[in-house]
XYZ file of C-alpha atoms in Angstrom:
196
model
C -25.907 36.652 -20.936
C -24.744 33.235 -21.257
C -21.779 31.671 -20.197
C -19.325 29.408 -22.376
C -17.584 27.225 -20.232
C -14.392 25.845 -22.278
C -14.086 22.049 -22.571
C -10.850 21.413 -20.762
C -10.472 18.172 -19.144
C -7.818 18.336 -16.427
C -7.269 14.802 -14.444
C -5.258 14.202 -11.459
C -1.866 12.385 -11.706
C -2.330 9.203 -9.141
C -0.502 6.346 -8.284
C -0.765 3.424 -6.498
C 1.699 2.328 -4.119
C 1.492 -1.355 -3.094
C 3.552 -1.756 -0.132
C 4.806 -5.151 0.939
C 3.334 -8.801 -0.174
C -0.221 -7.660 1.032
C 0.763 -4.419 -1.138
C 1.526 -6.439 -3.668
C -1.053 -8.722 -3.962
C -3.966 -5.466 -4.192
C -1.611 -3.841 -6.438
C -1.548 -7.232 -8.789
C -5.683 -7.049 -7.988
C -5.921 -3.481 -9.346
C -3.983 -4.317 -12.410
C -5.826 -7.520 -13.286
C -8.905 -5.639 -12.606
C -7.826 -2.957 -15.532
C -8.427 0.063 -13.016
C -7.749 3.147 -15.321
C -5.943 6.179 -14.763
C -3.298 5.043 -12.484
C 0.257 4.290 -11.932
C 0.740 1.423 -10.260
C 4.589 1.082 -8.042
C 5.507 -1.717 -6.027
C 7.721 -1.656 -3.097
C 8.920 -4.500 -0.973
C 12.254 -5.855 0.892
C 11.259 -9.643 -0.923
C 12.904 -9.788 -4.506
C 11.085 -12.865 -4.883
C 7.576 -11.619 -4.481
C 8.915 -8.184 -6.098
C 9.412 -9.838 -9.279
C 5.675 -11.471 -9.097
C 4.074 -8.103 -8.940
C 2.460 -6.530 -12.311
C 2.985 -2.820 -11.270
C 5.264 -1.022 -14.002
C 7.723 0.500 -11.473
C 9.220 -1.922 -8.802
C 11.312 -0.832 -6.481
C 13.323 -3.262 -4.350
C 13.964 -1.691 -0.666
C 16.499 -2.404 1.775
C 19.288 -4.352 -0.243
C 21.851 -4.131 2.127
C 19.631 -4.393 5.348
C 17.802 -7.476 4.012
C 19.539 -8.713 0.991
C 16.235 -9.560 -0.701
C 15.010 -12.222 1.886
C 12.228 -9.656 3.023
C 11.908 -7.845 6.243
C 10.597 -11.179 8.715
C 7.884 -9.487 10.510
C 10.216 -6.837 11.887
C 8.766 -3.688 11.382
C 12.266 -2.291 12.114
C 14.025 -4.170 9.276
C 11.075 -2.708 6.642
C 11.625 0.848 8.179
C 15.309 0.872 8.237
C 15.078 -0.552 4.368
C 12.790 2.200 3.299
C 15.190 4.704 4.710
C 17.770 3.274 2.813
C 16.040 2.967 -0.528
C 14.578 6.565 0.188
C 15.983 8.628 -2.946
C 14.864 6.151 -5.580
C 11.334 5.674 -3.304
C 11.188 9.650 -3.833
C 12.114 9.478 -7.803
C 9.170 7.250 -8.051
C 6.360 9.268 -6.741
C 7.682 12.668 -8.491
C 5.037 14.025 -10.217
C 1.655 13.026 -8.374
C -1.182 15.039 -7.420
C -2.591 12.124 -5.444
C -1.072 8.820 -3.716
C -2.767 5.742 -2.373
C -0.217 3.324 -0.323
C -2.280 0.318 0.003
C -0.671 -2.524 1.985
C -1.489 -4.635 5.259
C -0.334 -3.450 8.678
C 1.504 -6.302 10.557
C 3.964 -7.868 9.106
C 7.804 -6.164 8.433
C 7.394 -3.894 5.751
C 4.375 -2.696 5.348
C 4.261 -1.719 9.168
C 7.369 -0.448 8.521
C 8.157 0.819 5.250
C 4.385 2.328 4.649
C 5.338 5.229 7.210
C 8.588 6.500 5.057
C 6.825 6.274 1.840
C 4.216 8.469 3.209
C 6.265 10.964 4.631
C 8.169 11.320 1.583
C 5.051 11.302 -0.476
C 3.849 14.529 2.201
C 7.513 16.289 1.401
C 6.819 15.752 -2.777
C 3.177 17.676 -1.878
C 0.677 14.526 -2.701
C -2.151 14.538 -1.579
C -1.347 11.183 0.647
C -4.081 8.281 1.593
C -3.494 5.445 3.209
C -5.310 2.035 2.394
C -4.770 -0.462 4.772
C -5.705 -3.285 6.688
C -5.469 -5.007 9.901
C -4.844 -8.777 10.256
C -6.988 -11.570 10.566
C -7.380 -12.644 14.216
C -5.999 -16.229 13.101
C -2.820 -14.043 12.037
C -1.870 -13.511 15.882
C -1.613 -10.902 18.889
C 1.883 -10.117 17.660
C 0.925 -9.500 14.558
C -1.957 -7.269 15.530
C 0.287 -5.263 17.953
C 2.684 -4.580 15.167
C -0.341 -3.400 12.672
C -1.551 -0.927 15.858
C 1.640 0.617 16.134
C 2.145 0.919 12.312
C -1.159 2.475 11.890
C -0.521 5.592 14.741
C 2.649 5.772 13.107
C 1.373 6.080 9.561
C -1.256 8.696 10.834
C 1.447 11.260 11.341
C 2.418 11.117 7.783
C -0.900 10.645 5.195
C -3.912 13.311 4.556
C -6.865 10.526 5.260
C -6.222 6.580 6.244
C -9.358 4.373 5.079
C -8.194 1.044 7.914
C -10.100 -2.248 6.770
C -10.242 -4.690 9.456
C -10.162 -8.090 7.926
C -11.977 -10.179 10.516
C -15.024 -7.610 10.003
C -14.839 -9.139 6.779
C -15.488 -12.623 8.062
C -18.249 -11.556 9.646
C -20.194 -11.120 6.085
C -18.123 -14.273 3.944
C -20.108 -17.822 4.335
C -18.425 -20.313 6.796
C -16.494 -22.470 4.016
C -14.770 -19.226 2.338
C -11.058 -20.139 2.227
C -8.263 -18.180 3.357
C -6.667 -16.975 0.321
C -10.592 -16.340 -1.086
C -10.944 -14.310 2.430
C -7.823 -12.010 1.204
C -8.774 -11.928 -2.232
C -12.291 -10.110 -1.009
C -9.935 -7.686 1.432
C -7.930 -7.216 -2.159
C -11.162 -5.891 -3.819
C -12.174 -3.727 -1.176
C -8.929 -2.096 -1.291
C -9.499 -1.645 -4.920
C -12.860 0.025 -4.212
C -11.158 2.497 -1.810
C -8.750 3.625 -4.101
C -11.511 3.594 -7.287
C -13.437 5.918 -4.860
């Protein structure tokens, strides 16, 4: 006897979470790209570069810890301003079946913030993937240290983490590729991730 399967379509909720400038910046990529089926949020301690993103939802960590001058490359800082900003963080992921949290690992908060979006995205029941990458070797040791630590730490909280190291990336640009063409290309390869 044949079967009749009913025509129900049934797609996941997802967002996007671009955390930090480097956040930011794939978030803005995804947009301008016109990736469908997605809710884009931005999160970041730097009003500034908060207002330059294209996401729909912005959310503006860490107004009393940094006043809106960004977290400086202290991972601290971005933590303690995600903490802070945690309610409103939680309001905006309500709802999803899936999150990405794209961002890059070494500067303040993406290092730091990225871990307490993640863990709140776990306690909300999301299915929870990290994006991220690791700096540029140009970008310095401190700044590489920082992105280790942040990654362990953002283990503990997501499902999968997909980490994109950025000077693998040099290896396969030609010689005269600029810097800002260098992170455009680590942009669309975050966009790939999170397309699938």
């Amino acid at each position: 006897m044949p079967q009749v399967k009913p025509e129900v379509e049934s797609f996941a909720r997802i967002k996007v979470v671009g955390i930090g400038g480097s956040g930011k910046n794939a978030v803005n990529h995804m947009v301008n790209a016109k990736v469908k089926g997605v809710e884009f949020v931005a999160v970041n301690t730097d009003a500034q570069d908060l207002h330059n993103s294209l996401a729909k939802r912005k959310i503006h960590i860490g107004k009393n810890v940094t006043r809106g001058l960004g977290a400086g490359m202290n991972p601290e800082l971005g933590k303690r301003a995600a903490e802070e900003t945690k309610e409103e963080i939680q309001e905006s992921l309500k709802g999803a079946d899936m999150i990405f949290l794209a961002g890059g690992m070494g500067g303040g908060t993406g290092t730091g913030a990225m871990p307490v979006v993640a863990k709140v995205a776990k306690e909300i029941g999301s299915l929870t993937v990290g994006v991220v990458t690791k700096p540029f070797f140009f970008e310095g040791q401190q700044r590489m240290r920082f992105a280790e630590q942040g990654i362990e730490e953002l283990k503990k909280s997501v499902d999968a983490i997909i980490v994109i190291p950025n000077d693998r990336i040099l290896n396969t640009i030609a010689k005269d590729t600029t810097a800002k063409q260098a992170f455009m290309m680590c942009d669309e390869i975050l966009k790939q991730a999170v397309e699938g």
